[in-house]
PDB file of C-alpha atoms in Angstrom:
ATOM      1  CA  MET A  29     -29.921 -32.001   0.138  1.00  0.00           C
ATOM      2  CA  LYS A  30     -27.397 -30.353   2.506  1.00  0.00           C
ATOM      3  CA  THR A  31     -24.663 -30.744  -0.117  1.00  0.00           C
ATOM      4  CA  THR A  32     -26.791 -29.057  -2.765  1.00  0.00           C
ATOM      5  CA  ILE A  33     -27.582 -26.084  -0.512  1.00  0.00           C
ATOM      6  CA  LEU A  34     -23.944 -25.758   0.552  1.00  0.00           C
ATOM      7  CA  THR A  35     -22.828 -25.847  -3.092  1.00  0.00           C
ATOM      8  CA  LEU A  36     -25.356 -23.176  -4.088  1.00  0.00           C
ATOM      9  CA  LEU A  37     -24.285 -20.957  -1.144  1.00  0.00           C
ATOM     10  CA  THR A  38     -20.627 -21.395  -2.118  1.00  0.00           C
ATOM     11  CA  ILE A  39     -21.294 -20.437  -5.755  1.00  0.00           C
ATOM     12  CA  CYS A  40     -23.318 -17.376  -4.682  1.00  0.00           C
ATOM     13  CA  THR A  41     -20.586 -16.273  -2.289  1.00  0.00           C
ATOM     14  CA  ILE A  42     -17.916 -16.630  -4.996  1.00  0.00           C
ATOM     15  CA  ALA A  43     -20.039 -14.660  -7.432  1.00  0.00           C
ATOM     16  CA  LEU A  44     -20.567 -11.853  -4.912  1.00  0.00           C
ATOM     17  CA  ASN A  45     -16.805 -11.484  -4.418  1.00  0.00           C
ATOM     18  CA  ALA A  46     -15.750 -11.615  -8.064  1.00  0.00           C
ATOM     19  CA  ASP A  47     -13.698  -8.853  -9.636  1.00  0.00           C
ATOM     20  CA  ASN A  48     -15.317  -6.725 -12.317  1.00  0.00           C
ATOM     21  CA  ILE A  49     -13.033  -5.932 -15.244  1.00  0.00           C
ATOM     22  CA  PRO A  50     -14.094  -2.694 -16.893  1.00  0.00           C
ATOM     23  CA  ASP A  51     -14.756  -2.523 -20.656  1.00  0.00           C
ATOM     24  CA  PRO A  52     -11.359  -1.732 -22.300  1.00  0.00           C
ATOM     25  CA  ASP A  53     -13.157   0.304 -24.992  1.00  0.00           C
ATOM     26  CA  LYS A  54     -14.461   2.697 -22.295  1.00  0.00           C
ATOM     27  CA  TYR A  55     -11.656   2.702 -19.678  1.00  0.00           C
ATOM     28  CA  ASN A  56      -7.876   3.167 -19.560  1.00  0.00           C
ATOM     29  CA  THR A  57      -5.804   1.176 -17.098  1.00  0.00           C
ATOM     30  CA  VAL A  58      -3.677   3.521 -14.997  1.00  0.00           C
ATOM     31  CA  GLU A  59      -0.583   2.334 -13.120  1.00  0.00           C
ATOM     32  CA  ARG A  60      -0.475   3.904  -9.646  1.00  0.00           C
ATOM     33  CA  LYS A  61       2.707   3.910  -7.544  1.00  0.00           C
ATOM     34  CA  VAL A  62       3.340   5.357  -4.094  1.00  0.00           C
ATOM     35  CA  MET A  63       6.854   5.981  -2.739  1.00  0.00           C
ATOM     36  CA  VAL A  64       8.587   7.663   0.226  1.00  0.00           C
ATOM     37  CA  THR A  65      11.530   9.806  -0.897  1.00  0.00           C
ATOM     38  CA  ASN A  66      13.640  10.603   2.180  1.00  0.00           C
ATOM     39  CA  ILE A  67      13.766   7.530   4.422  1.00  0.00           C
ATOM     40  CA  ASP A  68      17.590   7.501   4.372  1.00  0.00           C
ATOM     41  CA  ASP A  69      17.564  10.885   6.172  1.00  0.00           C
ATOM     42  CA  TYR A  70      16.168   9.150   9.303  1.00  0.00           C
ATOM     43  CA  LEU A  71      18.933   6.687  10.205  1.00  0.00           C
ATOM     44  CA  THR A  72      17.529   5.559  13.569  1.00  0.00           C
ATOM     45  CA  VAL A  73      13.986   4.918  12.394  1.00  0.00           C
ATOM     46  CA  GLN A  74      12.684   1.948  10.386  1.00  0.00           C
ATOM     47  CA  LEU A  75       9.574   2.712   8.348  1.00  0.00           C
ATOM     48  CA  LEU A  76       7.337  -0.316   8.137  1.00  0.00           C
ATOM     49  CA  GLY A  77       4.464  -1.105   5.807  1.00  0.00           C
ATOM     50  CA  CYS A  78       1.714  -2.888   7.723  1.00  0.00           C
ATOM     51  CA  ILE A  79      -0.811  -4.764   5.665  1.00  0.00           C
ATOM     52  CA  GLU A  80      -4.053  -5.772   7.342  1.00  0.00           C
ATOM     53  CA  ALA A  81      -5.052  -8.641   5.089  1.00  0.00           C
ATOM     54  CA  MET A  82      -8.669  -9.235   4.237  1.00  0.00           C
ATOM     55  CA  VAL A  83      -7.619 -12.614   2.791  1.00  0.00           C
ATOM     56  CA  GLY A  84      -4.658 -14.511   4.239  1.00  0.00           C
ATOM     57  CA  ASP A  85      -2.150 -13.428   6.867  1.00  0.00           C
ATOM     58  CA  ASN A  86      -1.289  -9.886   7.937  1.00  0.00           C
ATOM     59  CA  VAL A  87       2.158  -8.787   6.719  1.00  0.00           C
ATOM     60  CA  THR A  88       4.737  -6.238   7.832  1.00  0.00           C
ATOM     61  CA  TYR A  89       7.696  -5.260   5.654  1.00  0.00           C
ATOM     62  CA  SER A  90      10.517  -2.717   5.644  1.00  0.00           C
ATOM     63  CA  VAL A  91       9.726   0.239   3.423  1.00  0.00           C
ATOM     64  CA  GLU A  92      12.725   1.480   1.433  1.00  0.00           C
ATOM     65  CA  GLN A  93      13.432   4.864  -0.049  1.00  0.00           C
ATOM     66  CA  ASN A  94      12.007   5.377  -3.569  1.00  0.00           C
ATOM     67  CA  ILE A  95      10.710   1.780  -3.758  1.00  0.00           C
ATOM     68  CA  SER A  96       7.019   1.409  -4.535  1.00  0.00           C
ATOM     69  CA  LEU A  97       4.783   0.334  -1.669  1.00  0.00           C
ATOM     70  CA  ARG A  98       3.149  -3.062  -1.912  1.00  0.00           C
ATOM     71  CA  LEU A  99      -0.376  -3.860  -0.797  1.00  0.00           C
ATOM     72  CA  GLY A 100      -1.005  -7.420  -1.924  1.00  0.00           C
ATOM     73  CA  TYR A 101      -4.690  -8.056  -2.479  1.00  0.00           C
ATOM     74  CA  LYS A 102      -6.547  -4.880  -3.486  1.00  0.00           C
ATOM     75  CA  HIS A 103      -8.961  -4.960  -0.523  1.00  0.00           C
ATOM     76  CA  ASN A 104      -6.180  -5.145   2.113  1.00  0.00           C
ATOM     77  CA  ARG A 105      -5.601  -2.123   4.313  1.00  0.00           C
ATOM     78  CA  PHE A 106      -2.177  -0.494   4.369  1.00  0.00           C
ATOM     79  CA  ARG A 107      -0.706   1.650   7.184  1.00  0.00           C
ATOM     80  CA  PHE A 108       2.750   3.008   7.999  1.00  0.00           C
ATOM     81  CA  LEU A 109       4.469   2.427  11.312  1.00  0.00           C
ATOM     82  CA  GLY A 110       7.751   3.967  12.349  1.00  0.00           C
ATOM     83  CA  ILE A 111       9.883   2.201  14.966  1.00  0.00           C
ATOM     84  CA  LYS A 112      13.394   2.737  16.312  1.00  0.00           C
ATOM     85  CA  LYS A 113      15.737   0.339  14.495  1.00  0.00           C
ATOM     86  CA  ASP A 114      17.366  -0.767  17.752  1.00  0.00           C
ATOM     87  CA  LEU A 115      14.014  -1.697  19.272  1.00  0.00           C
ATOM     88  CA  LEU A 116      12.919  -3.580  16.143  1.00  0.00           C
ATOM     89  CA  ASN A 117      16.196  -5.552  16.167  1.00  0.00           C
ATOM     90  CA  GLU A 118      15.702  -6.440  19.863  1.00  0.00           C
ATOM     91  CA  PHE A 119      12.478  -8.223  18.883  1.00  0.00           C
ATOM     92  CA  GLY A 120      14.048 -10.148  16.002  1.00  0.00           C
ATOM     93  CA  GLY A 121      13.610  -7.629  13.203  1.00  0.00           C
ATOM     94  CA  ILE A 122      11.682  -7.718   9.957  1.00  0.00           C
ATOM     95  CA  ASP A 123      13.834  -8.730   6.979  1.00  0.00           C
ATOM     96  CA  THR A 124      11.097  -8.630   4.363  1.00  0.00           C
ATOM     97  CA  LYS A 125      11.675  -5.771   1.891  1.00  0.00           C
ATOM     98  CA  ALA A 126       9.146  -3.978  -0.333  1.00  0.00           C
ATOM     99  CA  THR A 127      10.718  -5.549  -3.415  1.00  0.00           C
ATOM    100  CA  ASP A 128      10.268  -9.118  -2.065  1.00  0.00           C
ATOM    101  CA  ASN A 129       7.171 -11.270  -2.291  1.00  0.00           C
ATOM    102  CA  ILE A 130       5.460  -9.796   0.740  1.00  0.00           C
ATOM    103  CA  TYR A 131       2.718 -12.295   1.152  1.00  0.00           C
ATOM    104  CA  GLU A 132       4.779 -13.783   4.011  1.00  0.00           C
ATOM    105  CA  SER A 133       6.631 -11.885   6.692  1.00  0.00           C
ATOM    106  CA  SER A 134      10.134 -12.937   7.737  1.00  0.00           C
ATOM    107  CA  ASN A 135       8.999 -12.812  11.390  1.00  0.00           C
ATOM    108  CA  GLU A 136       5.286 -13.695  11.362  1.00  0.00           C
ATOM    109  CA  GLU A 137       4.683 -13.309  15.110  1.00  0.00           C
ATOM    110  CA  LEU A 138       6.290  -9.851  15.286  1.00  0.00           C
ATOM    111  CA  SER A 139       4.617  -8.879  12.028  1.00  0.00           C
ATOM    112  CA  GLU A 140       1.187  -9.665  13.431  1.00  0.00           C
ATOM    113  CA  LYS A 141       1.875  -7.613  16.568  1.00  0.00           C
ATOM    114  CA  LEU A 142       3.080  -4.641  14.508  1.00  0.00           C
ATOM    115  CA  VAL A 143       0.016  -4.735  12.251  1.00  0.00           C
ATOM    116  CA  GLN A 144      -2.219  -4.828  15.326  1.00  0.00           C
ATOM    117  CA  LEU A 145      -0.252  -1.906  16.822  1.00  0.00           C
ATOM    118  CA  SER A 146      -0.763   0.132  13.638  1.00  0.00           C
ATOM    119  CA  ILE A 147      -4.532  -0.568  13.820  1.00  0.00           C
ATOM    120  CA  ASN A 148      -4.742   0.240  17.558  1.00  0.00           C
ATOM    121  CA  LYS A 149      -2.805   3.511  17.099  1.00  0.00           C
ATOM    122  CA  LYS A 150      -5.369   4.431  14.425  1.00  0.00           C
ATOM    123  CA  SER A 151      -2.674   5.054  11.807  1.00  0.00           C
ATOM    124  CA  PRO A 152      -4.430   6.409   8.705  1.00  0.00           C
ATOM    125  CA  GLN A 153      -4.867   4.045   5.790  1.00  0.00           C
ATOM    126  CA  MET A 154      -2.744   4.915   2.757  1.00  0.00           C
ATOM    127  CA  ILE A 155      -3.270   4.451  -0.944  1.00  0.00           C
ATOM    128  CA  THR A 156      -0.722   2.137  -2.509  1.00  0.00           C
ATOM    129  CA  ASN A 157       0.329   0.730  -5.846  1.00  0.00           C
ATOM    130  CA  GLY A 158      -2.165  -0.839  -8.112  1.00  0.00           C
ATOM    131  CA  THR A 159      -4.056  -0.599 -11.321  1.00  0.00           C
ATOM    132  CA  ILE A 160      -6.982   1.774 -11.482  1.00  0.00           C
ATOM    133  CA  TYR A 161      -9.406   2.466 -14.264  1.00  0.00           C
ATOM    134  CA  VAL A 162     -10.394   5.857 -15.665  1.00  0.00           C
ATOM    135  CA  ASP A 163     -12.768   6.887 -18.417  1.00  0.00           C
ATOM    136  CA  LYS A 164     -11.142   6.980 -21.894  1.00  0.00           C
ATOM    137  CA  LYS A 165     -11.822  10.703 -22.121  1.00  0.00           C
ATOM    138  CA  TYR A 166      -8.983  11.103 -19.573  1.00  0.00           C
ATOM    139  CA  PRO A 167      -5.825   9.738 -21.311  1.00  0.00           C
ATOM    140  CA  MET A 168      -3.961   8.932 -18.071  1.00  0.00           C
ATOM    141  CA  LYS A 169      -1.448   6.070 -18.059  1.00  0.00           C
ATOM    142  CA  THR A 170       0.483   6.609 -14.783  1.00  0.00           C
ATOM    143  CA  ASP A 171      -0.232   8.239 -11.411  1.00  0.00           C
ATOM    144  CA  TYR A 172       2.745   8.444  -9.085  1.00  0.00           C
ATOM    145  CA  TYR A 173       2.650   9.797  -5.509  1.00  0.00           C
ATOM    146  CA  TYR A 174       5.805  10.855  -3.645  1.00  0.00           C
ATOM    147  CA  TYR A 175       5.653  11.270   0.138  1.00  0.00           C
ATOM    148  CA  GLU A 176       8.388  12.489   2.458  1.00  0.00           C
ATOM    149  CA  ILE A 177       8.875  12.128   6.169  1.00  0.00           C
ATOM    150  CA  LYS A 178       8.460  15.551   7.753  1.00  0.00           C
ATOM    151  CA  GLU A 179       9.057  14.607  11.373  1.00  0.00           C
ATOM    152  CA  SER A 180       9.886  11.595  13.542  1.00  0.00           C
ATOM    153  CA  THR A 181       9.572  11.702  17.323  1.00  0.00           C
ATOM    154  CA  ASP A 182       9.258   9.013  19.997  1.00  0.00           C
ATOM    155  CA  VAL A 183       5.495   9.024  19.598  1.00  0.00           C
ATOM    156  CA  ASN A 184       4.752  10.328  16.131  1.00  0.00           C
ATOM    157  CA  LEU A 185       5.790   9.901  12.525  1.00  0.00           C
ATOM    158  CA  THR A 186       4.588  12.598  10.115  1.00  0.00           C
ATOM    159  CA  LEU A 187       4.528  12.053   6.369  1.00  0.00           C
ATOM    160  CA  LYS A 188       3.465  14.638   3.804  1.00  0.00           C
ATOM    161  CA  LEU A 189       2.518  14.274   0.189  1.00  0.00           C
ATOM    162  CA  LYS A 190       5.335  16.101  -1.622  1.00  0.00           C
ATOM    163  CA  LYS A 191       4.564  15.565  -5.276  1.00  0.00           C
ATOM    164  CA  ARG A 192       2.220  13.787  -7.671  1.00  0.00           C
ATOM    165  CA  ILE A 193       3.116  13.081 -11.294  1.00  0.00           C
ATOM    166  CA  ILE A 194       0.436  12.080 -13.763  1.00  0.00           C
ATOM    167  CA  GLY A 195       1.566  10.611 -17.102  1.00  0.00           C
ATOM    168  CA  PHE A 196      -0.578  10.594 -20.221  1.00  0.00           C
ATOM    169  CA  SER A 197      -0.973   8.192 -23.136  1.00  0.00           C
ATOM    170  CA  ASP A 198      -1.786  10.868 -25.720  1.00  0.00           C
ATOM    171  CA  GLY A 199       1.716  12.415 -25.833  1.00  0.00           C
ATOM    172  CA  SER A 200       0.830  15.301 -23.472  1.00  0.00           C
ATOM    173  CA  ALA A 201       3.543  16.389 -21.050  1.00  0.00           C
ATOM    174  CA  ASP A 202       3.382  14.908 -17.556  1.00  0.00           C
ATOM    175  CA  LYS A 203       1.409  16.922 -15.054  1.00  0.00           C
ATOM    176  CA  VAL A 204       3.474  17.621 -11.942  1.00  0.00           C
ATOM    177  CA  ILE A 205       1.618  18.731  -8.836  1.00  0.00           C
ATOM    178  CA  ASN A 206       3.778  19.955  -5.965  1.00  0.00           C
ATOM    179  CA  TYR A 207       2.267  20.137  -2.472  1.00  0.00           C
TER     180      TYR A 207
END
């Protein structure tokens, strides 16, 4: 009896957490990318992507200029954290890059501490790469966001949305929005 109840609860839980794939006759898939454009202008600061995982381990990776951010599972939470490169190296560093498989950090203990720091500092959550769905009446195919670092101090890192480019599947010219 216990096995039957446990099996039913497991099936219900799986069903509640299933992904819903929209009807392809009604929705376009849109590729969304998010990048930071001027990281190389800040030579003493390492920009980190901190992923608070809803499933699996938290991950921290080095964000690189003009490389798309990675989120992992779609329900994870993503935050930026800026840290002095010298300080990061003193603690063993983070070698994982945005282009790597980021489901594992190169320094798991430090990664966990950095994710917790980003949560405790109340860093805002950011949108990241992924596939989104829009109604077919909007012929979008890509949606790219370009951020830039505006300021880096000992206590604050300020990023600003610089530009958004929306690409279309109907042959229309890209829509460029400058901020």
